[in-house]
């Protein structure tokens, strides 16, 4: 399951691998145009700028120009001209090139990638472009193969929101049975082992290799500090995840895929991922290759523990008919909830217009945490950038 937000609004599930006629599963109704691919790259460039990656913003603007001119990037992306924003094709291209950098096969480009020991000069934002273009040209089969991989960062920064919601609904003294939809490599199934800090506030193990610093834009809300004081240590007695394309974080290929899709000029994300991979190596989380609805059919509430279903930035990639089945299963679990066997549902997803954080079309670039305890009405609790940090209390405002 892809978990990296594309540049545009959520518009449906990602397509399969490219073929000579275009992305699998889609029959083009017209001759595809390079202009469409260039437009996607330009739009993703703006998103990268907005989300704090000036390196990728600069590179993608040059990718758009190269596609228009019929250069190596056009050759690499041939067959994807009919792709949508949700396919995240520009991010796939960047991920494939980053993998080459991380494995030492693009030393000239590594000089410009902080993740590989290089540096990015904001006064010379295009300095790495010649090496990027040459890398695409010289490793075209590798890049083409990588384009078949949906982006998966398994962003552990989103655990800030998920654990916030969990502390909101967790009855004092109860352990947690955790079930995650679209879990990717399952790293957020380890969220009880992360450390969360914001000024003097702290929660989680002091010696964790994953430290989510500045977890809140300002001071955490009073209720969160109180809940954290009541439950200073979370206890997960079960951790289960599902994903149509799970990644094994303990395998070299799986770890490379996760590292390659983290933007190279964002060292905080790189460090958090490295810590989470270290934790996963000690006790790999279980992620089953199964759809969300089928996964939930096997889940029941149990006395003496809070059963939790959560997910983050995966809803937009699930077909509408399957999501209807997911909602039926969530309703079943909510109706079965009781004081002895409670249930909670947590989601960190794009804000959808029409009914708050419910269903409907996209509503800009806001990502919100929605919490529902048992059969209670859902509460929109907090919002954050798509990579999870920093969080802040949710505020209603015109979109």
Tab-separated table of C-alpha atoms in Angstrom, residues 27-33 36 81-82:
chain	number	residue	atom	x	y	z
A	27	UNK	CA	-6.937	1.772	-21.257
A	28	UNK	CA	-6.000	5.236	-22.548
A	29	UNK	CA	-8.889	6.903	-24.337
A	30	UNK	CA	-6.542	9.137	-26.307
A	31	UNK	CA	-2.903	9.323	-27.308
A	32	UNK	CA	-1.109	10.187	-24.038
A	33	UNK	CA	0.924	13.367	-23.915
A	36	UNK	CA	0.601	15.456	-18.658
A	81	UNK	CA	1.711	9.645	-19.489
A	82	UNK	CA	-1.862	8.775	-18.547
